[in-house]
Each structure stands twice: as structure tokens, then as C-alpha cells.
Short mmCIF file of C-alpha atoms in Angstrom, two decimals:
data_model
loop_
_atom_site.label_atom_id
_atom_site.label_comp_id
_atom_site.label_asym_id
_atom_site.label_seq_id
_atom_site.Cartn_x
_atom_site.Cartn_y
_atom_site.Cartn_z
CA UNK U 1 -4.70 18.57 5.65
CA UNK U 2 -1.45 19.74 3.83
CA UNK U 3 0.05 17.14 2.35
CA UNK U 4 -1.14 14.40 -0.36
CA UNK U 5 -3.11 11.34 -0.37
CA UNK U 6 -2.39 7.96 0.11
CA UNK U 7 -5.29 5.47 -1.64
CA UNK U 8 -4.42 2.19 0.40
CA UNK U 9 -5.83 -1.55 0.17
CA UNK U 10 -5.53 -2.83 3.69
CA UNK U 11 -4.86 -6.64 4.45
CA UNK U 12 -6.28 -8.95 6.26
CA UNK U 13 -5.56 -8.91 9.78
CA UNK U 14 -3.73 -12.02 10.52
CA UNK U 15 -1.12 -11.19 7.09
CA UNK U 16 -1.00 -7.32 8.76
CA UNK U 17 0.21 -8.80 11.62
CA UNK U 18 3.54 -11.05 9.85
CA UNK U 19 4.14 -8.26 7.48
CA UNK U 20 4.42 -5.72 10.44
CA UNK U 21 6.30 -7.42 12.02
CA UNK U 22 8.45 -8.00 9.19
CA UNK U 23 8.72 -4.30 9.08
CA UNK U 24 9.27 -3.34 12.90
CA UNK U 25 12.52 -5.85 12.22
CA UNK U 26 13.68 -4.87 9.24
CA UNK U 27 12.74 -1.26 8.51
CA UNK U 28 14.63 1.67 9.81
CA UNK U 29 12.49 2.62 13.34
CA UNK U 30 13.75 6.48 12.65
CA UNK U 31 11.44 5.63 9.55
CA UNK U 32 9.53 3.50 9.89
CA UNK U 33 6.24 6.14 10.31
CA UNK U 34 3.60 4.26 8.27
CA UNK U 35 1.92 0.80 8.66
CA UNK U 36 2.55 -2.35 6.49
CA UNK U 37 0.37 -1.71 3.63
CA UNK U 38 -0.25 -1.90 -0.45
CA UNK U 39 -0.20 1.58 -2.26
CA UNK U 40 -2.78 1.58 -5.00
CA UNK U 41 -2.26 5.75 -5.57
CA UNK U 42 0.53 7.71 -4.09
CA UNK U 43 -0.31 11.14 -4.43
CA UNK U 44 -3.37 12.44 -5.09
CA UNK U 45 -4.42 16.57 -4.22
CA UNK U 46 -5.77 17.20 -0.92
CA UNK U 47 -8.25 19.01 -2.85
CA UNK U 48 -9.69 16.03 -3.98
CA UNK U 49 -11.02 14.95 -1.05
CA UNK U 50 -14.73 14.98 -1.11
CA UNK U 51 -14.71 12.95 -4.65
CA UNK U 52 -12.53 10.80 -3.21
CA UNK U 53 -14.43 9.81 -0.64
CA UNK U 54 -17.54 9.55 -2.64
CA UNK U 55 -16.43 7.40 -5.56
CA UNK U 56 -14.13 5.11 -2.89
CA UNK U 57 -17.22 4.75 -0.72
CA UNK U 58 -19.42 3.78 -3.35
CA UNK U 59 -16.75 1.24 -4.89
CA UNK U 60 -16.10 -0.62 -1.69
CA UNK U 61 -19.94 -1.05 -1.14
CA UNK U 62 -20.11 -2.78 -4.43
CA UNK U 63 -16.61 -5.23 -4.82
CA UNK U 64 -16.09 -8.43 -2.59
CA UNK U 65 -12.99 -8.43 -1.26
CA UNK U 66 -10.12 -8.62 -4.15
CA UNK U 67 -8.70 -11.78 -3.96
CA UNK U 68 -5.04 -11.76 -4.20
CA UNK U 69 -1.91 -14.07 -3.61
CA UNK U 70 1.83 -13.67 -2.31
CA UNK U 71 4.03 -13.69 -5.08
CA UNK U 72 7.61 -13.82 -3.50
CA UNK U 73 10.45 -11.14 -2.45
CA UNK U 74 11.44 -8.21 -4.29
CA UNK U 75 14.69 -6.51 -4.43
CA UNK U 76 13.86 -2.35 -4.23
CA UNK U 77 17.60 -2.04 -4.13
CA UNK U 78 18.22 -0.37 -0.94
CA UNK U 79 15.09 -1.86 0.35
CA UNK U 80 12.53 -5.41 -0.13
CA UNK U 81 8.99 -5.88 -0.62
CA UNK U 82 6.61 -8.83 -0.94
CA UNK U 83 5.15 -8.47 -4.37
CA UNK U 84 1.42 -9.09 -4.48
CA UNK U 85 -0.04 -10.55 -7.52
CA UNK U 86 -4.18 -9.30 -7.30
CA UNK U 87 -5.81 -9.19 -10.72
CA UNK U 88 -9.14 -8.53 -8.80
CA UNK U 89 -7.40 -5.20 -7.04
CA UNK U 90 -5.62 -4.51 -10.79
CA UNK U 91 -9.52 -4.17 -11.85
CA UNK U 92 -10.07 -2.07 -8.61
CA UNK U 93 -7.31 0.12 -9.69
CA UNK U 94 -8.45 0.95 -13.09
CA UNK U 95 -11.87 1.42 -12.36
CA UNK U 96 -10.56 4.52 -9.78
CA UNK U 97 -7.81 5.71 -12.12
CA UNK U 98 -10.39 5.91 -15.04
CA UNK U 99 -12.47 8.05 -12.17
CA UNK U 100 -9.87 9.93 -11.54
CA UNK U 101 -7.85 10.37 -14.79
CA UNK U 102 -6.06 14.26 -14.12
CA UNK U 103 -5.97 14.42 -11.06
CA UNK U 104 -3.44 11.68 -11.07
CA UNK U 105 0.45 13.23 -10.81
CA UNK U 106 2.69 10.96 -12.62
CA UNK U 107 4.04 7.89 -10.21
CA UNK U 108 -0.17 7.23 -10.86
CA UNK U 109 -0.77 6.10 -13.88
CA UNK U 110 1.39 3.64 -14.84
CA UNK U 111 0.10 -0.25 -14.45
CA UNK U 112 0.04 -0.88 -10.29
CA UNK U 113 3.30 -3.43 -8.66
CA UNK U 114 1.28 -4.40 -5.86
CA UNK U 115 3.80 -5.12 -3.47
CA UNK U 116 4.03 -4.46 0.68
CA UNK U 117 7.59 -2.81 1.38
CA UNK U 118 9.31 -4.62 4.66
CA UNK U 119 12.94 -2.86 4.74
CA UNK U 120 13.95 0.47 2.35
CA UNK U 121 16.96 2.75 2.39
CA UNK U 122 19.21 0.26 4.55
CA UNK U 123 22.69 -0.84 3.04
CA UNK U 124 23.24 -2.99 0.23
CA UNK U 125 24.43 -6.25 2.52
CA UNK U 126 21.18 -5.59 5.34
CA UNK U 127 18.96 -6.01 1.12
CA UNK U 128 21.02 -9.27 0.31
CA UNK U 129 20.74 -10.84 4.13
CA UNK U 130 17.64 -10.47 4.38
CA UNK U 131 16.76 -11.30 0.64
CA UNK U 132 18.59 -14.76 1.45
CA UNK U 133 16.76 -15.48 5.16
CA UNK U 134 13.25 -14.55 2.92
CA UNK U 135 13.80 -16.65 -0.36
CA UNK U 136 11.81 -19.30 -0.50
CA UNK U 137 8.44 -17.69 1.49
CA UNK U 138 5.59 -15.38 0.83
CA UNK U 139 4.86 -17.73 -2.55
CA UNK U 140 1.40 -18.48 -3.35
CA UNK U 141 -0.32 -17.81 -0.06
CA UNK U 142 -3.73 -16.77 -1.00
CA UNK U 143 -5.81 -14.11 0.73
CA UNK U 144 -8.51 -11.10 0.00
CA UNK U 145 -7.69 -7.53 0.57
CA UNK U 146 -10.42 -6.46 3.79
CA UNK U 147 -10.90 -2.85 2.14
CA UNK U 148 -9.08 0.41 0.83
CA UNK U 149 -7.94 3.11 3.70
CA UNK U 150 -7.26 6.91 2.87
CA UNK U 151 -4.74 8.88 4.45
CA UNK U 152 -3.15 12.55 4.06
CA UNK U 153 0.57 12.65 4.67
CA UNK U 154 2.28 14.33 6.72
CA UNK U 155 5.76 15.96 6.01
CA UNK U 156 8.71 15.23 8.81
CA UNK U 157 11.59 18.00 8.55
CA UNK U 158 14.30 15.14 8.71
CA UNK U 159 12.16 13.64 5.77
CA UNK U 160 9.39 11.12 5.20
CA UNK U 161 6.56 12.05 6.62
CA UNK U 162 3.26 10.11 8.87
CA UNK U 163 0.11 9.29 7.48
CA UNK U 164 -3.15 10.91 9.99
CA UNK U 165 -6.33 8.40 8.52
CA UNK U 166 -8.99 10.17 6.65
CA UNK U 167 -11.51 6.84 6.21
CA UNK U 168 -11.53 3.78 6.07
CA UNK U 169 -13.79 1.45 3.46
CA UNK U 170 -14.57 -1.97 4.57
CA UNK U 171 -15.39 -4.22 0.68
CA UNK U 172 -19.04 -5.10 1.32
CA UNK U 173 -19.91 -6.58 -2.57
CA UNK U 174 -21.40 -9.91 -3.10
#
């Protein structure tokens, strides 16, 4: 394992299928190397693998699936995302951020804006067209996150990277 660790929240199967379909249709195929996801932490150090594994396993065993809802389309400038509103996932993130303090880089220290990226690094005209097509969709649809997934990022010479899944946990709390 050479790259940073990425911790993501796993979407339920039906919503994952819908978001993955949008990614396949609108994300540049040469850059679409990872599945649809909601990122909690972008770049944990590889040396923290054991600590992160123990911490997340314990947290998922005690935590019920965090309730969430889709919160509209987000303009990323060169892309489009679907916003996710989830105070319960924010609490999970805050607990993990406290436990991982000192391991978090700048990108992971702030308040997260949860979303699923469905298009990125495309011309602005394509961004506007997709956002117009999706206007009014993804507003208030409830769901619950299924679990957390830990990946190691393997950078590609041409840019971007692929993920190697290191571990997956299911929320099991009551």
C-alpha cells in the first residue's frame, strides 16, 4: 500500500446503482476509476491503517445506519454532484475526526459537505446541461448509509488514481 487511505460512507444498494449509473453516463470514462461514494476523509496516512481499522470497526458495531436524505444538485464548477444531508453521518464524522486528530490533513480538518460526485473535470457547457437535466431531482429522498469502507489510493501516472479496498464495515448498532 503506497497511497493515502480514503474513508467513505457506503450508499444503500438501490441508491448506489442510481448514482453509479449517473457516473457511468456523465463522468469522463478515462477518469472514472472509483465507484459512487460519499467521502468522509480524503487522505489518512497509510501508517494509520491498523488504528483506523480498529476505530472504525468499533464505531460501526455500535452505530445504527445513519439516516440521510438527498439534498439537490450541487455545482462543482467543472462538475456536478448530488448533495447529501445527514446530521447522523456528521456525528459519525465528528467522532472519527476527534479520535483521528493529529492524523488529519488540511482537506479533512474542516466541516464536510457530503455529496456524491457524478461528473467532474468536464467543460462548463456539459456541467450546465447536466444540471439543467437534473433540476428538481434528488430533493428530500430519504435513505440510510449501509456502512463505511476504507480504501488505499493508488495514483496513476496519467493522473487520478484507483482504489484498493482495505476493509468494509456495516453499521450494526440499535
